[in-house]
GROMACS .gro file of C-alpha atoms in nm:
model
  447
    1UNK     CA    1   3.388  -1.692  -0.344
    2UNK     CA    2   3.200  -1.901  -0.474
    3UNK     CA    3   2.865  -1.903  -0.631
    4UNK     CA    4   2.706  -2.133  -0.383
    5UNK     CA    5   2.893  -1.914  -0.070
    6UNK     CA    6   2.677  -1.655  -0.245
    7UNK     CA    7   2.419  -1.747  -0.228
    8UNK     CA    8   2.444  -1.944   0.113
    9UNK     CA    9   2.474  -1.622   0.207
   10UNK     CA   10   2.183  -1.438   0.072
   11UNK     CA   11   2.027  -1.692   0.240
   12UNK     CA   12   2.146  -1.678   0.586
   13UNK     CA   13   2.124  -1.299   0.523
   14UNK     CA   14   1.678  -1.402   0.482
   15UNK     CA   15   1.678  -1.595   0.765
   16UNK     CA   16   1.832  -1.344   0.994
   17UNK     CA   17   1.613  -1.101   0.869
   18UNK     CA   18   1.325  -1.315   0.936
   19UNK     CA   19   1.468  -1.389   1.346
   20UNK     CA   20   1.545  -1.041   1.401
   21UNK     CA   21   1.209  -0.909   1.296
   22UNK     CA   22   0.973  -1.216   1.422
   23UNK     CA   23   1.240  -1.375   1.745
   24UNK     CA   24   1.387  -1.076   1.852
   25UNK     CA   25   1.143  -0.816   1.833
   26UNK     CA   26   1.429  -0.568   1.665
   27UNK     CA   27   1.266  -0.316   1.443
   28UNK     CA   28   1.228  -0.366   1.054
   29UNK     CA   29   1.450  -0.038   0.983
   30UNK     CA   30   1.726  -0.228   1.244
   31UNK     CA   31   1.690  -0.564   1.111
   32UNK     CA   32   1.740  -0.400   0.740
   33UNK     CA   33   2.060  -0.240   0.802
   34UNK     CA   34   2.274  -0.524   1.039
   35UNK     CA   35   2.188  -0.813   0.820
   36UNK     CA   36   2.281  -0.549   0.474
   37UNK     CA   37   2.626  -0.482   0.692
   38UNK     CA   38   2.675  -0.885   0.793
   39UNK     CA   39   2.576  -0.974   0.473
   40UNK     CA   40   2.786  -0.727   0.277
   41UNK     CA   41   3.137  -0.885   0.488
   42UNK     CA   42   3.004  -1.211   0.419
   43UNK     CA   43   3.045  -1.241   0.095
   44UNK     CA   44   3.419  -1.076   0.076
   45UNK     CA   45   3.344  -0.717   0.028
   46UNK     CA   46   3.611  -0.466   0.151
   47UNK     CA   47   3.473  -0.361   0.477
   48UNK     CA   48   3.450   0.046   0.343
   49UNK     CA   49   3.291  -0.050   0.048
   50UNK     CA   50   3.010  -0.235   0.239
   51UNK     CA   51   2.919   0.119   0.426
   52UNK     CA   52   2.980   0.306   0.128
   53UNK     CA   53   2.682   0.010  -0.088
   54UNK     CA   54   2.436   0.091   0.217
   55UNK     CA   55   2.492   0.516   0.134
   56UNK     CA   56   2.472   0.464  -0.245
   57UNK     CA   57   2.134   0.209  -0.161
   58UNK     CA   58   1.995   0.479   0.117
   59UNK     CA   59   2.027   0.758  -0.023
   60UNK     CA   60   1.926   0.556  -0.393
   61UNK     CA   61   1.581   0.500  -0.218
   62UNK     CA   62   1.519   0.775  -0.057
   63UNK     CA   63   1.596   1.030  -0.290
   64UNK     CA   64   1.202   0.908  -0.471
   65UNK     CA   65   1.015   0.719  -0.232
   66UNK     CA   66   1.084   1.016   0.114
   67UNK     CA   67   0.954   1.354  -0.111
   68UNK     CA   68   0.655   1.086  -0.276
   69UNK     CA   69   0.572   1.003   0.075
   70UNK     CA   70   0.587   1.307   0.260
   71UNK     CA   71   0.424   1.444   0.016
   72UNK     CA   72   0.130   1.201   0.008
   73UNK     CA   73   0.104   1.256   0.334
   74UNK     CA   74   0.007   1.608   0.409
   75UNK     CA   75  -0.193   1.566   0.123
   76UNK     CA   76  -0.370   1.259   0.332
   77UNK     CA   77  -0.355   1.433   0.677
   78UNK     CA   78  -0.565   1.738   0.474
   79UNK     CA   79  -0.840   1.518   0.361
   80UNK     CA   80  -0.840   1.265   0.693
   81UNK     CA   81  -0.842   1.663   0.890
   82UNK     CA   82  -1.080   1.835   0.660
   83UNK     CA   83  -1.402   1.546   0.698
   84UNK     CA   84  -1.295   1.439   0.304
   85UNK     CA   85  -1.322   1.128   0.397
   86UNK     CA   86  -1.677   1.172   0.639
   87UNK     CA   87  -1.788   1.304   0.227
   88UNK     CA   88  -1.667   1.037   0.035
   89UNK     CA   89  -1.895   0.801   0.253
   90UNK     CA   90  -2.157   1.032   0.309
   91UNK     CA   91  -2.210   1.080  -0.061
   92UNK     CA   92  -2.198   0.753  -0.210
   93UNK     CA   93  -2.374   0.580   0.013
   94UNK     CA   94  -2.673   0.817  -0.049
   95UNK     CA   95  -2.610   0.749  -0.444
   96UNK     CA   96  -2.568   0.372  -0.377
   97UNK     CA   97  -2.899   0.376  -0.153
   98UNK     CA   98  -2.903   0.180   0.205
   99UNK     CA   99  -2.989  -0.150   0.048
  100UNK     CA  100  -2.638  -0.131  -0.140
  101UNK     CA  101  -2.440   0.085   0.075
  102UNK     CA  102  -2.161  -0.212   0.153
  103UNK     CA  103  -2.075  -0.153  -0.274
  104UNK     CA  104  -2.050   0.261  -0.117
  105UNK     CA  105  -1.852   0.142   0.131
  106UNK     CA  106  -1.628  -0.053  -0.075
  107UNK     CA  107  -1.580   0.264  -0.332
  108UNK     CA  108  -1.517   0.522  -0.073
  109UNK     CA  109  -1.205   0.227   0.123
  110UNK     CA  110  -1.065   0.224  -0.273
  111UNK     CA  111  -1.118   0.643  -0.282
  112UNK     CA  112  -0.995   0.732   0.056
  113UNK     CA  113  -0.661   0.475   0.092
  114UNK     CA  114  -0.508   0.651  -0.202
  115UNK     CA  115  -0.444   0.956  -0.017
  116UNK     CA  116  -0.513   0.828   0.359
  117UNK     CA  117  -0.286   0.564   0.534
  118UNK     CA  118  -0.497   0.191   0.575
  119UNK     CA  119  -0.569   0.226   0.971
  120UNK     CA  120  -0.627   0.580   0.979
  121UNK     CA  121  -0.896   0.553   0.696
  122UNK     CA  122  -1.042   0.293   0.948
  123UNK     CA  123  -1.051   0.451   1.233
  124UNK     CA  124  -1.219   0.737   1.065
  125UNK     CA  125  -1.506   0.533   0.870
  126UNK     CA  126  -1.603   0.275   1.133
  127UNK     CA  127  -1.809   0.479   1.284
  128UNK     CA  128  -2.070   0.463   0.976
  129UNK     CA  129  -2.006   0.042   0.952
  130UNK     CA  130  -2.154   0.073   1.306
  131UNK     CA  131  -2.429   0.282   1.247
  132UNK     CA  132  -2.549   0.091   0.930
  133UNK     CA  133  -2.530  -0.283   1.149
  134UNK     CA  134  -2.719  -0.102   1.434
  135UNK     CA  135  -2.957   0.078   1.150
  136UNK     CA  136  -2.990  -0.241   0.973
  137UNK     CA  137  -3.018  -0.475   1.172
  138UNK     CA  138  -2.712  -0.667   0.951
  139UNK     CA  139  -2.374  -0.854   1.083
  140UNK     CA  140  -2.132  -0.560   1.117
  141UNK     CA  141  -1.917  -0.812   0.846
  142UNK     CA  142  -2.202  -0.700   0.626
  143UNK     CA  143  -2.087  -0.336   0.598
  144UNK     CA  144  -1.718  -0.383   0.768
  145UNK     CA  145  -1.579  -0.625   0.532
  146UNK     CA  146  -1.664  -0.464   0.176
  147UNK     CA  147  -1.496  -0.129   0.367
  148UNK     CA  148  -1.182  -0.295   0.437
  149UNK     CA  149  -1.169  -0.461   0.111
  150UNK     CA  150  -1.152  -0.121  -0.031
  151UNK     CA  151  -0.919   0.001   0.185
  152UNK     CA  152  -0.669  -0.303   0.188
  153UNK     CA  153  -0.625  -0.353  -0.145
  154UNK     CA  154  -0.580   0.047  -0.267
  155UNK     CA  155  -0.304   0.054   0.002
  156UNK     CA  156  -0.115  -0.219  -0.167
  157UNK     CA  157  -0.264  -0.185  -0.564
  158UNK     CA  158  -0.223   0.188  -0.561
  159UNK     CA  159   0.029   0.455  -0.535
  160UNK     CA  160   0.123   0.710  -0.354
  161UNK     CA  161   0.131   0.495  -0.052
  162UNK     CA  162   0.398   0.366   0.052
  163UNK     CA  163   0.442  -0.022  -0.048
  164UNK     CA  164   0.402   0.026  -0.443
  165UNK     CA  165   0.563   0.331  -0.379
  166UNK     CA  166   0.919   0.193  -0.277
  167UNK     CA  167   0.898  -0.152  -0.454
  168UNK     CA  168   0.855   0.056  -0.758
  169UNK     CA  169   1.143   0.239  -0.666
  170UNK     CA  170   1.354  -0.060  -0.628
  171UNK     CA  171   1.240  -0.235  -0.927
  172UNK     CA  172   1.288   0.033  -1.133
  173UNK     CA  173   0.916   0.072  -1.249
  174UNK     CA  174   0.682   0.416  -1.396
  175UNK     CA  175   0.445   0.468  -1.163
  176UNK     CA  176   0.218   0.522  -1.419
  177UNK     CA  177   0.192   0.136  -1.472
  178UNK     CA  178   0.189   0.075  -1.074
  179UNK     CA  179  -0.113   0.295  -1.090
  180UNK     CA  180  -0.311   0.107  -1.413
  181UNK     CA  181  -0.216  -0.229  -1.353
  182UNK     CA  182  -0.297  -0.144  -0.944
  183UNK     CA  183  -0.637  -0.059  -1.043
  184UNK     CA  184  -0.738  -0.306  -1.267
  185UNK     CA  185  -0.654  -0.552  -1.055
  186UNK     CA  186  -0.739  -0.407  -0.735
  187UNK     CA  187  -1.126  -0.316  -0.823
  188UNK     CA  188  -1.184  -0.683  -0.909
  189UNK     CA  189  -1.018  -0.772  -0.586
  190UNK     CA  190  -1.203  -0.503  -0.438
  191UNK     CA  191  -1.548  -0.658  -0.567
  192UNK     CA  192  -1.478  -1.044  -0.446
  193UNK     CA  193  -1.274  -0.962  -0.105
  194UNK     CA  194  -1.536  -0.693  -0.044
  195UNK     CA  195  -1.939  -0.679  -0.099
  196UNK     CA  196  -1.938  -1.052  -0.280
  197UNK     CA  197  -1.720  -1.209   0.026
  198UNK     CA  198  -1.951  -1.006   0.301
  199UNK     CA  199  -2.267  -1.155   0.199
  200UNK     CA  200  -2.123  -1.520   0.286
  201UNK     CA  201  -1.973  -1.427   0.571
  202UNK     CA  202  -2.217  -1.196   0.740
  203UNK     CA  203  -2.445  -1.504   0.713
  204UNK     CA  204  -2.196  -1.723   0.878
  205UNK     CA  205  -2.101  -1.502   1.198
  206UNK     CA  206  -2.382  -1.276   1.248
  207UNK     CA  207  -2.138  -0.994   1.454
  208UNK     CA  208  -2.298  -0.755   1.688
  209UNK     CA  209  -2.146  -0.365   1.771
  210UNK     CA  210  -1.929  -0.457   2.091
  211UNK     CA  211  -1.998  -0.311   2.449
  212UNK     CA  212  -1.743  -0.149   2.469
  213UNK     CA  213  -1.689   0.062   2.108
  214UNK     CA  214  -1.842   0.383   2.181
  215UNK     CA  215  -1.724   0.597   2.021
  216UNK     CA  216  -1.796   0.892   1.962
  217UNK     CA  217  -1.913   1.074   1.690
  218UNK     CA  218  -1.671   1.293   1.536
  219UNK     CA  219  -1.718   1.631   1.517
  220UNK     CA  220  -1.581   1.869   1.252
  221UNK     CA  221  -1.564   2.271   1.257
  222UNK     CA  222  -1.670   2.348   1.002
  223UNK     CA  223  -1.859   2.202   0.681
  224UNK     CA  224  -1.754   1.910   0.517
  225UNK     CA  225  -1.590   1.921   0.180
  226UNK     CA  226  -1.865   1.925  -0.131
  227UNK     CA  227  -1.783   1.560  -0.266
  228UNK     CA  228  -1.647   1.661  -0.627
  229UNK     CA  229  -1.379   1.847  -0.446
  230UNK     CA  230  -1.242   1.544  -0.298
  231UNK     CA  231  -1.265   1.337  -0.612
  232UNK     CA  232  -1.102   1.557  -0.799
  233UNK     CA  233  -0.887   1.607  -0.594
  234UNK     CA  234  -0.770   1.317  -0.484
  235UNK     CA  235  -0.777   1.240  -0.909
  236UNK     CA  236  -0.576   1.528  -0.966
  237UNK     CA  237  -0.159   1.325  -0.969
  238UNK     CA  238  -0.287   0.971  -1.056
  239UNK     CA  239  -0.463   1.177  -1.438
  240UNK     CA  240  -0.100   1.331  -1.412
  241UNK     CA  241   0.139   1.041  -1.383
  242UNK     CA  242  -0.118   0.804  -1.632
  243UNK     CA  243  -0.087   1.078  -1.888
  244UNK     CA  244   0.322   1.082  -1.805
  245UNK     CA  245   0.271   0.722  -1.895
  246UNK     CA  246   0.059   0.728  -2.201
  247UNK     CA  247   0.214   0.970  -2.374
  248UNK     CA  248   0.597   0.783  -2.390
  249UNK     CA  249   0.378   0.549  -2.464
  250UNK     CA  250   0.169   0.790  -2.798
  251UNK     CA  251   0.357   1.072  -2.866
  252UNK     CA  252   0.741   1.073  -3.061
  253UNK     CA  253   1.007   1.179  -2.833
  254UNK     CA  254   1.090   1.514  -2.872
  255UNK     CA  255   0.690   1.648  -2.886
  256UNK     CA  256   0.591   1.921  -2.703
  257UNK     CA  257   0.241   1.841  -2.543
  258UNK     CA  258   0.527   1.459  -2.455
  259UNK     CA  259   0.688   1.732  -2.228
  260UNK     CA  260   0.491   1.934  -2.072
  261UNK     CA  261   0.288   1.624  -1.971
  262UNK     CA  262   0.624   1.405  -1.855
  263UNK     CA  263   0.715   1.689  -1.642
  264UNK     CA  264   0.409   1.741  -1.500
  265UNK     CA  265   0.311   1.357  -1.498
  266UNK     CA  266   0.669   1.328  -1.251
  267UNK     CA  267   0.535   1.212  -0.899
  268UNK     CA  268   0.729   1.554  -0.806
  269UNK     CA  269   0.475   1.749  -0.964
  270UNK     CA  270   0.220   1.539  -0.961
  271UNK     CA  271   0.163   1.541  -0.559
  272UNK     CA  272   0.318   1.879  -0.516
  273UNK     CA  273   0.038   2.074  -0.767
  274UNK     CA  274  -0.184   1.824  -0.577
  275UNK     CA  275  -0.079   1.919  -0.173
  276UNK     CA  276  -0.027   2.261  -0.265
  277UNK     CA  277  -0.440   2.264  -0.374
  278UNK     CA  278  -0.571   2.046  -0.101
  279UNK     CA  279  -0.353   2.309   0.124
  280UNK     CA  280  -0.549   2.571  -0.059
  281UNK     CA  281  -0.911   2.448  -0.114
  282UNK     CA  282  -0.921   2.182   0.192
  283UNK     CA  283  -0.708   2.500   0.439
  284UNK     CA  284  -0.684   2.864   0.370
  285UNK     CA  285  -1.016   2.860   0.117
  286UNK     CA  286  -1.175   2.697   0.434
  287UNK     CA  287  -1.123   2.904   0.713
  288UNK     CA  288  -0.777   2.705   0.837
  289UNK     CA  289  -0.488   2.998   0.937
  290UNK     CA  290  -0.144   2.936   0.722
  291UNK     CA  291  -0.014   2.827   1.073
  292UNK     CA  292  -0.314   2.598   1.070
  293UNK     CA  293  -0.227   2.441   0.764
  294UNK     CA  294   0.133   2.382   0.846
  295UNK     CA  295   0.064   2.201   1.169
  296UNK     CA  296  -0.138   1.920   1.003
  297UNK     CA  297   0.097   1.937   0.740
  298UNK     CA  298   0.396   1.864   1.013
  299UNK     CA  299   0.149   1.582   1.237
  300UNK     CA  300   0.110   1.406   0.913
  301UNK     CA  301   0.549   1.353   0.857
  302UNK     CA  302   0.559   1.217   1.206
  303UNK     CA  303   0.369   0.875   1.096
  304UNK     CA  304   0.530   0.919   0.703
  305UNK     CA  305   0.946   0.865   0.882
  306UNK     CA  306   0.943   0.533   0.977
  307UNK     CA  307   0.803   0.415   0.661
  308UNK     CA  308   1.061   0.627   0.475
  309UNK     CA  309   1.308   0.469   0.693
  310UNK     CA  310   1.251   0.151   0.630
  311UNK     CA  311   1.132   0.178   0.247
  312UNK     CA  312   1.532   0.281   0.262
  313UNK     CA  313   1.701   0.007   0.447
  314UNK     CA  314   1.592  -0.180   0.177
  315UNK     CA  315   1.700   0.037  -0.059
  316UNK     CA  316   1.994  -0.047   0.163
  317UNK     CA  317   1.939  -0.422   0.149
  318UNK     CA  318   1.894  -0.438  -0.268
  319UNK     CA  319   2.211  -0.228  -0.280
  320UNK     CA  320   2.424  -0.486  -0.060
  321UNK     CA  321   2.273  -0.754  -0.250
  322UNK     CA  322   2.453  -0.575  -0.583
  323UNK     CA  323   2.722  -0.497  -0.479
  324UNK     CA  324   2.866  -0.813  -0.337
  325UNK     CA  325   2.780  -1.013  -0.599
  326UNK     CA  326   2.510  -1.167  -0.439
  327UNK     CA  327   2.232  -1.010  -0.583
  328UNK     CA  328   2.379  -1.183  -0.947
  329UNK     CA  329   2.394  -1.540  -0.816
  330UNK     CA  330   2.110  -1.496  -0.693
  331UNK     CA  331   1.962  -1.373  -0.990
  332UNK     CA  332   2.148  -1.633  -1.238
  333UNK     CA  333   1.923  -1.908  -1.031
  334UNK     CA  334   1.636  -1.697  -1.054
  335UNK     CA  335   1.657  -1.710  -1.406
  336UNK     CA  336   1.689  -2.053  -1.411
  337UNK     CA  337   1.386  -2.134  -1.279
  338UNK     CA  338   1.068  -2.218  -1.434
  339UNK     CA  339   0.909  -1.999  -1.325
  340UNK     CA  340   0.798  -1.653  -1.481
  341UNK     CA  341   0.933  -1.349  -1.281
  342UNK     CA  342   0.587  -1.266  -1.129
  343UNK     CA  343   0.500  -1.600  -0.975
  344UNK     CA  344   0.917  -1.610  -0.826
  345UNK     CA  345   0.817  -1.220  -0.723
  346UNK     CA  346   0.454  -1.320  -0.575
  347UNK     CA  347   0.605  -1.613  -0.385
  348UNK     CA  348   0.934  -1.447  -0.195
  349UNK     CA  349   0.664  -1.178  -0.134
  350UNK     CA  350   0.406  -1.452   0.021
  351UNK     CA  351   0.713  -1.692   0.220
  352UNK     CA  352   0.794  -1.299   0.359
  353UNK     CA  353   0.452  -1.163   0.437
  354UNK     CA  354   0.350  -1.528   0.611
  355UNK     CA  355   0.668  -1.599   0.812
  356UNK     CA  356   0.704  -1.151   0.957
  357UNK     CA  357   0.363  -1.012   0.941
  358UNK     CA  358   0.464  -0.648   0.805
  359UNK     CA  359   0.318  -0.608   0.432
  360UNK     CA  360   0.614  -0.358   0.449
  361UNK     CA  361   0.904  -0.540   0.508
  362UNK     CA  362   0.781  -0.829   0.346
  363UNK     CA  363   0.725  -0.557  -0.005
  364UNK     CA  364   1.078  -0.434  -0.018
  365UNK     CA  365   1.243  -0.764   0.130
  366UNK     CA  366   1.065  -0.900  -0.165
  367UNK     CA  367   1.175  -0.668  -0.462
  368UNK     CA  368   1.535  -0.648  -0.296
  369UNK     CA  369   1.598  -0.979  -0.438
  370UNK     CA  370   1.335  -0.955  -0.703
  371UNK     CA  371   1.595  -0.612  -0.846
  372UNK     CA  372   1.861  -0.868  -0.944
  373UNK     CA  373   1.655  -1.056  -1.172
  374UNK     CA  374   1.541  -0.763  -1.313
  375UNK     CA  375   1.832  -0.636  -1.420
  376UNK     CA  376   1.955  -1.018  -1.586
  377UNK     CA  377   1.655  -0.998  -1.787
  378UNK     CA  378   1.631  -0.649  -1.864
  379UNK     CA  379   1.278  -0.652  -1.791
  380UNK     CA  380   1.123  -0.291  -1.849
  381UNK     CA  381   0.805  -0.087  -1.951
  382UNK     CA  382   0.477  -0.234  -1.850
  383UNK     CA  383   0.654  -0.585  -1.702
  384UNK     CA  384   0.785  -0.394  -1.411
  385UNK     CA  385   0.403  -0.233  -1.324
  386UNK     CA  386   0.288  -0.581  -1.313
  387UNK     CA  387   0.557  -0.746  -1.105
  388UNK     CA  388   0.512  -0.467  -0.840
  389UNK     CA  389   0.167  -0.558  -0.830
  390UNK     CA  390   0.233  -0.940  -0.777
  391UNK     CA  391   0.480  -0.817  -0.496
  392UNK     CA  392   0.205  -0.614  -0.364
  393UNK     CA  393  -0.113  -0.950  -0.379
  394UNK     CA  394   0.161  -1.154  -0.238
  395UNK     CA  395   0.257  -0.941   0.097
  396UNK     CA  396  -0.121  -0.907   0.154
  397UNK     CA  397  -0.209  -1.216   0.147
  398UNK     CA  398  -0.227  -1.497   0.487
  399UNK     CA  399  -0.261  -1.206   0.764
  400UNK     CA  400  -0.192  -1.349   1.070
  401UNK     CA  401  -0.146  -1.363   1.414
  402UNK     CA  402   0.216  -1.178   1.326
  403UNK     CA  403   0.030  -0.876   1.146
  404UNK     CA  404  -0.062  -0.554   1.336
  405UNK     CA  405  -0.362  -0.487   1.163
  406UNK     CA  406  -0.529  -0.815   1.258
  407UNK     CA  407  -0.588  -0.656   1.589
  408UNK     CA  408  -0.695  -0.407   1.478
  409UNK     CA  409  -0.984  -0.520   1.326
  410UNK     CA  410  -1.024  -0.807   1.566
  411UNK     CA  411  -1.092  -0.581   1.778
  412UNK     CA  412  -1.333  -0.292   1.647
  413UNK     CA  413  -1.502  -0.566   1.592
  414UNK     CA  414  -1.501  -0.796   1.874
  415UNK     CA  415  -1.399  -1.094   1.712
  416UNK     CA  416  -1.217  -1.376   1.885
  417UNK     CA  417  -0.841  -1.461   1.707
  418UNK     CA  418  -1.032  -1.774   1.490
  419UNK     CA  419  -1.310  -1.554   1.345
  420UNK     CA  420  -1.072  -1.277   1.289
  421UNK     CA  421  -0.840  -1.590   1.100
  422UNK     CA  422  -1.264  -1.671   0.901
  423UNK     CA  423  -1.311  -1.315   0.836
  424UNK     CA  424  -0.971  -1.058   0.799
  425UNK     CA  425  -0.748  -1.334   0.706
  426UNK     CA  426  -0.996  -1.457   0.394
  427UNK     CA  427  -1.043  -1.098   0.220
  428UNK     CA  428  -0.687  -1.059   0.285
  429UNK     CA  429  -0.611  -1.362   0.070
  430UNK     CA  430  -0.872  -1.309  -0.168
  431UNK     CA  431  -0.715  -0.996  -0.232
  432UNK     CA  432  -0.383  -1.093  -0.260
  433UNK     CA  433  -0.486  -1.374  -0.505
  434UNK     CA  434  -0.731  -1.186  -0.679
  435UNK     CA  435  -0.460  -0.909  -0.788
  436UNK     CA  436  -0.187  -1.189  -0.916
  437UNK     CA  437  -0.442  -1.371  -1.114
  438UNK     CA  438  -0.546  -1.079  -1.263
  439UNK     CA  439  -0.154  -0.971  -1.309
  440UNK     CA  440  -0.052  -1.331  -1.445
  441UNK     CA  441  -0.294  -1.306  -1.678
  442UNK     CA  442  -0.167  -0.996  -1.790
  443UNK     CA  443   0.160  -1.075  -1.821
  444UNK     CA  444   0.064  -1.348  -2.021
  445UNK     CA  445  -0.013  -1.099  -2.331
  446UNK     CA  446   0.226  -0.833  -2.232
  447UNK     CA  447   0.504  -1.034  -2.309
   0.00000   0.00000   0.00000
């Protein structure tokens, strides 16, 4: 089949995927599988090879993603149930002082969303935002936007949250570089889109706590864990993974210290250690029975399951593109583009994000399309970490009415569609643009 025909097949597949997700509301998991099947057939692959390619893509992706996302979900559930997120917020607000509580909430969101899913972290912490707004008489946005910005930044930029995990696996990026660049890009993004934007928008829109949101204060049956314990548990897997990456740069191959750090810093080992520690120090040491800890861990896997499957379907899409030859043609075409790979990654993710709304689908689709280009250009090392954050940035911008987060925030803050666009959408766009700007500048120096 000619290159022109393969390009048409690729474009047809992308448009079909968007149509299925947007117009027919077919679930992203089924849509990705169906489109992968159709692309493989249209590209002229033997039927048996199409199925084999799909199986290979699913297995290859889930072999990594399922373990990391599953462990991360259990880690986060234990943090949630124990009141660890509440403790972080209370301590940071006390340390910063009530007059700088918006900065404390931004930092809280940034830390909490590392192990806890975005929507869960928001629902747990939003009563604190309500309380501060009522006490001070300030706009709900003054405190709510910084919390949202902190949660949204980490949710998109820093593993072990599912989005960056999925993209890193699909393009072969080292998680240490992803964590490092995610933090470097995420902190300024959180500051600009959080406290600074909140100070501006809260003067334009004075939002009160919605009358229908009379949330009961969460009562924990045990005393909240200490701030130091929670901060340490969150830091352990990140530090181990970073040490693994840095040891590969600073220590010679065969060095015993490097071998140990490489083992301990593998995401499987680092997250297993962190998860077991949460079971012990937030579970059995605080009075939970082993059966209760097991029940908490099992419950955590319910929301993680669909994320794992969608990510696996993204791996199927990528593998079919590569095995059918479509990926090679797309990669050659993008390689001939004057735009750097980081810019292409951002733009592809942005287009898919605006079209269909889901950040996860945007990220896995963009990663699947970028994988052939990365292979052709033989990109590796730190630059792949930058591309992951570029994709995450593109998948964050311009959240609007086709994104579930848009409606979640609108309801909890009592905002109209117009005001949600002025607040949530602008905040998300600032996060994406600042994050992309940082990685683009870093890309100039890293090459």
